[in-house]
CSV table of C-alpha atoms in Angstrom, one decimal:
chain,number,residue,atom,x,y,z
H,1,MET,CA,19.6,3.7,-17.8
H,2,ALA,CA,16.3,5.1,-19.1
H,3,TYR,CA,14.0,3.4,-21.8
H,4,ASN,CA,11.3,6.1,-22.2
H,5,LEU,CA,8.8,4.0,-20.6
H,6,LEU,CA,6.6,6.8,-19.5
H,7,LYS,CA,7.1,9.2,-22.4
H,8,GLY,CA,3.9,11.3,-22.7
H,9,LYS,CA,2.3,10.1,-19.5
H,10,LYS,CA,1.2,12.4,-16.9
H,11,GLY,CA,0.4,11.9,-13.1
H,12,ILE,CA,0.3,13.1,-9.5
H,13,ILE,CA,2.8,11.9,-6.9
H,14,PHE,CA,1.9,12.1,-3.2
H,15,GLY,CA,4.2,12.1,-0.3
H,16,ALA,CA,7.7,13.2,-1.5
H,17,LEU,CA,9.3,14.4,1.7
H,18,ASP,CA,13.1,14.2,1.3
H,19,ALA,CA,15.6,12.0,-0.7
H,20,ASN,CA,15.2,9.0,1.5
H,21,SER,CA,11.5,8.8,0.5
H,22,ILE,CA,10.3,6.2,-2.1
H,23,ALA,CA,8.0,8.9,-3.5
H,24,TRP,CA,10.9,11.1,-4.0
H,25,LYS,CA,13.0,8.4,-5.8
H,26,THR,CA,9.8,7.6,-7.8
H,27,ALA,CA,9.7,11.1,-9.2
H,28,GLU,CA,13.2,11.2,-10.1
H,29,ARG,CA,12.8,7.8,-12.1
H,30,VAL,CA,9.6,8.9,-13.7
H,31,HIS,CA,11.3,12.2,-14.8
H,32,GLU,CA,13.9,10.2,-16.3
H,33,GLU,CA,11.6,7.9,-18.2
H,34,GLY,CA,9.9,11.0,-20.0
H,35,GLY,CA,6.9,11.2,-17.5
H,36,THR,CA,5.4,14.7,-16.1
H,37,PHE,CA,3.7,15.2,-12.9
H,38,VAL,CA,2.6,17.5,-10.3
H,39,LEU,CA,3.9,16.9,-6.7
H,40,THR,CA,1.7,17.1,-3.6
H,41,ASN,CA,2.1,16.7,0.2
H,42,ALA,CA,0.3,18.1,3.1
H,43,PRO,CA,1.4,21.9,4.0
H,44,ILE,CA,3.0,20.8,7.3
H,45,ALA,CA,5.0,18.1,5.5
H,46,MET,CA,6.1,20.7,2.9
H,47,ARG,CA,7.5,22.8,5.6
H,48,MET,CA,9.5,19.9,7.0
H,49,GLY,CA,10.9,18.5,3.8
H,50,GLN,CA,12.8,19.6,0.7
H,51,ILE,CA,9.9,19.0,-1.9
H,52,LYS,CA,10.9,22.5,-3.7
H,53,GLU,CA,14.5,21.1,-4.6
H,54,LEU,CA,12.6,18.0,-6.1
H,55,ALA,CA,10.3,20.1,-8.1
H,56,GLU,CA,13.1,22.3,-9.6
H,57,LYS,CA,15.2,19.2,-10.5
H,58,THR,CA,12.2,17.5,-12.3
H,59,GLY,CA,10.4,20.7,-13.8
H,60,SER,CA,7.3,20.0,-11.7
H,61,GLU,CA,4.7,22.2,-10.0
H,62,ILE,CA,3.8,21.7,-6.4
H,63,ILE,CA,0.2,21.9,-5.5
H,64,PRO,CA,-0.1,21.7,-1.4
H,65,ALA,CA,-3.1,19.3,-0.4
H,66,ASP,CA,-4.3,17.5,2.8
H,67,ALA,CA,-5.1,14.1,1.4
H,68,THR,CA,-7.8,13.6,4.1
H,69,ASN,CA,-9.6,16.7,2.7
H,70,GLU,CA,-12.2,16.1,0.1
H,71,GLU,CA,-12.1,19.7,-1.2
H,72,ASP,CA,-8.3,19.9,-1.4
H,73,LEU,CA,-8.1,16.6,-3.3
H,74,SER,CA,-10.9,17.9,-5.8
H,75,ASN,CA,-8.8,21.1,-6.2
H,76,LEU,CA,-5.5,19.3,-6.6
H,77,VAL,CA,-7.0,16.9,-9.3
H,78,THR,CA,-8.5,19.6,-11.4
H,79,LYS,CA,-5.4,22.0,-11.2
H,80,SER,CA,-3.3,19.1,-12.1
H,81,MET,CA,-5.1,18.3,-15.3
H,82,GLU,CA,-4.9,22.1,-16.2
H,83,ILE,CA,-1.2,22.1,-15.6
H,84,LEU,CA,-0.6,19.0,-17.2
H,85,GLY,CA,-2.9,19.6,-20.2
H,86,GLY,CA,-5.3,16.7,-20.0
H,87,LYS,CA,-6.2,13.6,-18.0
H,88,LEU,CA,-3.8,11.5,-16.0
H,89,ASP,CA,-2.1,8.4,-16.6
H,90,PHE,CA,-0.5,7.5,-13.1
H,91,VAL,CA,-0.9,8.4,-9.4
H,92,LEU,CA,1.3,7.3,-6.4
H,93,HIS,CA,-0.2,7.2,-2.9
H,94,SER,CA,2.8,7.2,-0.5
H,95,ILE,CA,1.4,8.3,2.7
H,96,GLY,CA,1.4,6.9,6.1
H,97,MET,CA,1.5,8.2,9.8
H,98,SER,CA,0.4,6.7,13.1
H,99,VAL,CA,0.1,9.4,16.0
H,100,ASN,CA,0.0,6.4,18.4
H,101,VAL,CA,3.5,5.4,17.3
H,102,ARG,CA,4.7,9.0,17.3
H,103,LYS,CA,3.4,9.5,21.0
H,104,GLY,CA,4.8,6.2,22.1
H,105,ARG,CA,1.3,4.5,22.8
H,106,ALA,CA,1.3,0.9,22.8
H,107,TYR,CA,-1.2,-1.4,20.5
H,108,THR,CA,-2.6,-2.4,23.8
H,109,ASP,CA,-3.2,1.1,25.0
H,110,GLU,CA,-4.2,3.1,21.9
H,111,ASN,CA,-5.6,6.7,22.1
H,112,TYR,CA,-8.6,6.1,19.7
H,113,ASP,CA,-8.6,9.8,18.6
H,114,PHE,CA,-5.0,9.1,17.5
H,115,THR,CA,-6.0,6.0,15.9
H,116,ALA,CA,-8.7,7.5,13.8
H,117,LYS,CA,-6.4,10.4,12.6
H,118,GLY,CA,-3.7,7.7,11.6
H,119,TRP,CA,-6.4,5.6,9.8
H,120,ASP,CA,-7.5,8.5,8.0
H,121,VAL,CA,-4.2,9.7,6.8
H,122,SER,CA,-2.7,6.4,6.1
H,123,ALA,CA,-5.7,4.3,4.6
H,124,LEU,CA,-9.0,6.3,4.1
H,125,SER,CA,-6.9,9.0,2.2
H,126,PHE,CA,-6.5,6.3,-0.5
H,127,HIS,CA,-10.2,5.9,-0.8
H,128,LYS,CA,-10.6,9.7,-0.8
H,129,VAL,CA,-7.9,10.3,-3.5
H,130,MET,CA,-9.5,7.6,-5.9
H,131,GLN,CA,-12.9,8.7,-5.3
H,132,SER,CA,-11.7,12.3,-6.3
H,133,LEU,CA,-10.3,10.9,-9.5
H,134,TYR,CA,-13.2,8.9,-10.2
H,135,LYS,CA,-15.7,11.6,-9.8
H,136,ASN,CA,-13.6,14.1,-11.8
H,137,ASP,CA,-13.2,11.4,-14.7
H,138,ALA,CA,-9.4,12.3,-14.3
H,139,MET,CA,-7.7,9.2,-15.2
H,140,ASN,CA,-7.0,8.1,-18.9
H,141,GLU,CA,-8.0,4.4,-19.9
H,142,TRP,CA,-5.2,2.0,-19.0
H,143,GLY,CA,-4.0,4.4,-16.4
H,144,SER,CA,-2.5,3.2,-13.0
H,145,ILE,CA,-2.9,3.9,-9.5
H,146,VAL,CA,-0.4,2.5,-6.9
H,147,ALA,CA,-0.1,2.8,-2.9
H,148,LEU,CA,2.7,1.5,-0.9
H,149,THR,CA,2.0,-1.0,1.9
H,150,TYR,CA,3.8,-3.4,4.2
H,151,MET,CA,3.3,-7.0,4.9
H,152,ALA,CA,2.3,-6.3,8.6
H,153,ALA,CA,-1.1,-6.2,6.8
H,154,GLN,CA,-1.0,-10.1,6.9
H,155,ARG,CA,1.3,-11.0,9.6
H,156,THR,CA,2.0,-9.7,13.2
H,157,PHE,CA,4.9,-7.4,13.9
H,158,PRO,CA,4.2,-6.0,17.3
H,159,ASP,CA,6.1,-2.7,17.1
H,160,TYR,CA,4.3,-1.7,13.7
H,161,ASN,CA,1.2,-1.0,16.0
H,162,ASP,CA,-1.9,0.4,14.5
H,163,MET,CA,-0.2,0.9,11.2
H,164,ALA,CA,-0.7,-2.7,10.5
H,165,ASP,CA,-4.5,-2.2,10.7
H,166,ASN,CA,-4.0,1.0,8.4
H,167,LYS,CA,-2.3,-1.2,5.9
H,168,ALA,CA,-4.7,-3.8,5.9
H,169,TYR,CA,-7.5,-1.4,5.2
H,170,LEU,CA,-5.5,0.2,2.5
H,171,GLU,CA,-5.0,-3.1,0.4
H,172,SER,CA,-8.9,-3.8,1.0
H,173,VAL,CA,-9.5,-0.3,-0.6
H,174,ALA,CA,-7.3,-1.1,-3.5
H,175,ARG,CA,-9.1,-4.2,-4.3
H,176,SER,CA,-12.6,-2.7,-3.8
H,177,PHE,CA,-12.1,0.5,-5.7
H,178,GLY,CA,-9.9,-1.5,-8.2
H,179,TYR,CA,-13.0,-3.3,-9.3
H,180,PHE,CA,-14.9,-0.3,-10.1
H,181,PHE,CA,-12.0,1.5,-11.8
H,182,GLY,CA,-11.3,-1.5,-13.9
H,183,LYS,CA,-14.7,-2.2,-14.8
H,184,GLU,CA,-15.8,1.3,-15.8
H,185,LYS,CA,-12.7,3.1,-16.6
H,186,LYS,CA,-10.1,0.6,-17.5
H,187,VAL,CA,-7.7,1.9,-14.8
H,188,ARG,CA,-5.4,-0.4,-12.8
H,189,VAL,CA,-5.3,-0.3,-8.9
H,190,ASN,CA,-2.5,-1.9,-7.0
H,191,THR,CA,-0.6,-2.0,-3.8
H,192,ILE,CA,3.1,-2.7,-3.5
H,193,SER,CA,4.2,-4.5,-0.1
H,194,GLN,CA,7.7,-3.1,0.2
H,195,SER,CA,10.7,-4.3,2.3
H,196,PRO,CA,11.1,-2.2,5.6
H,197,THR,CA,12.9,0.8,4.1
H,198,ALA,CA,15.0,3.4,5.9
H,199,THR,CA,12.8,6.3,5.1
H,200,THR,CA,12.2,9.2,7.4
H,201,ALA,CA,8.8,7.6,8.5
H,202,GLY,CA,10.3,4.2,8.7
H,203,GLN,CA,13.1,5.1,11.1
H,204,GLY,CA,10.6,6.3,13.6
H,205,ILE,CA,9.3,2.9,14.3
H,206,LYS,CA,10.6,1.4,17.5
H,207,GLY,CA,13.3,-1.3,16.9
H,208,PHE,CA,13.6,-0.5,13.3
H,209,ASP,CA,17.5,-0.9,12.9
H,210,GLY,CA,17.1,-4.4,14.4
H,211,PHE,CA,14.3,-5.4,12.2
H,212,ILE,CA,15.9,-4.2,9.0
H,213,ASN,CA,18.8,-6.1,9.7
H,214,TYR,CA,16.8,-9.1,10.5
H,215,ALA,CA,14.7,-8.7,7.2
H,216,GLU,CA,17.9,-8.7,5.3
H,217,LYS,CA,19.2,-11.8,6.7
H,218,MET,CA,15.8,-13.4,6.0
H,219,SER,CA,15.3,-12.2,2.4
H,220,PRO,CA,17.2,-14.5,-0.2
H,221,LEU,CA,17.8,-11.3,-2.4
H,222,GLY,CA,18.2,-9.0,0.4
H,223,ASN,CA,15.9,-6.1,1.2
H,224,ALA,CA,14.5,-4.0,-1.6
H,225,THR,CA,15.6,-0.4,-1.3
H,226,ALA,CA,13.8,2.8,-2.0
H,227,GLN,CA,15.5,3.1,-5.4
H,228,ASP,CA,14.4,-0.5,-6.1
H,229,CYS,CA,10.8,0.3,-5.2
H,230,ALA,CA,11.1,3.4,-7.6
H,231,ASP,CA,11.9,1.0,-10.4
H,232,TYR,CA,9.4,-1.4,-9.7
H,233,THR,CA,6.6,1.4,-9.5
H,234,LEU,CA,7.5,2.5,-12.8
H,235,THR,CA,6.7,-0.8,-14.3
H,236,LEU,CA,3.3,-0.6,-13.0
H,237,PHE,CA,2.9,2.9,-14.3
H,238,SER,CA,4.1,1.7,-17.7
H,239,ASP,CA,1.9,0.0,-20.4
H,240,LEU,CA,3.9,-3.3,-19.8
H,241,THR,CA,1.4,-4.1,-16.9
H,242,ARG,CA,-1.8,-3.4,-18.4
H,243,LYS,CA,-3.6,-6.4,-17.2
H,244,VAL,CA,-2.2,-6.2,-13.6
H,245,THR,CA,-4.9,-5.0,-11.2
H,246,MET,CA,-6.5,-5.5,-7.7
H,247,GLN,CA,-3.0,-7.1,-6.7
H,248,ASN,CA,-1.1,-6.6,-3.4
H,249,LEU,CA,2.4,-7.1,-5.0
H,250,PHE,CA,5.3,-8.2,-2.6
H,251,HIS,CA,8.6,-6.4,-3.4
H,252,ASP,CA,10.8,-7.6,-0.7
H,253,GLY,CA,13.6,-9.7,-1.9
H,254,GLY,CA,11.6,-13.0,-1.0
H,255,PHE,CA,11.1,-12.1,2.7
H,256,SER,CA,7.3,-12.8,2.4
H,257,ASN,CA,7.8,-16.4,1.3
H,258,THR,CA,10.7,-17.3,3.5
H,259,GLY,CA,10.0,-19.4,6.7
H,260,VAL,CA,13.5,-19.1,7.9
H,261,SER,CA,17.0,-18.5,6.4
H,262,GLN,CA,20.4,-20.2,7.1
H,263,GLU,CA,21.7,-17.0,8.4
H,264,VAL,CA,18.8,-16.5,11.0
H,265,ILE,CA,19.5,-20.1,12.1
H,266,ASP,CA,23.2,-19.6,12.6
H,267,LYS,CA,22.5,-16.5,14.6
H,268,PHE,CA,20.6,-18.4,17.1
């Protein structure tokens, strides 16, 4: 069911790869709620994914951009405003990648060149995106910027590797930049700490299937799906959450506040 929550609102959605991705689901829901947007991803990710299909479905244009490249981001922001006919109301940062994880390097045996690349893509890119928006005065008042994170930023999940450090940095950037964006431009900045989700990226983590089943048993409401996350993201893009900013918002079925569940006790 659609409520026209985003009628007339314009934005940029980073990171839609395929129909499993949270960014993809969010784009579909934004379209249903009356919002218009530009889709963007790194050129290599665009070759791997099906973003053109999403663009056709939602009547959106695609601007390739490397989120670690300031020139690419500035071009993305200015072109998006030209295409959409004005300043932006929402931005979704749904980007994450660990080269150490991909290459099978343990947290205790990191290749630091891999670490730096993963940090740049997964965390520093959020600062770069917001700095480009800020310097180009690209956001309307009461606009909303959201990034996706995971609670490995607060608790230890051994196989999440250096992505845990990246997410901790990402959340800090949201708070720090959120202060300036709020104070000077009345723009909200928040992160959503999502349940483990069966996205293409998530499934690349060692032991993912076992962990997603564990989280399901630990969460009173069960895991939040990519579709659930898209719905939640819409509320943060809407005018209903105008005074919510600099928050890390847990969207995980209650997992983050559960010490142990009866199902887990019974299993052991």
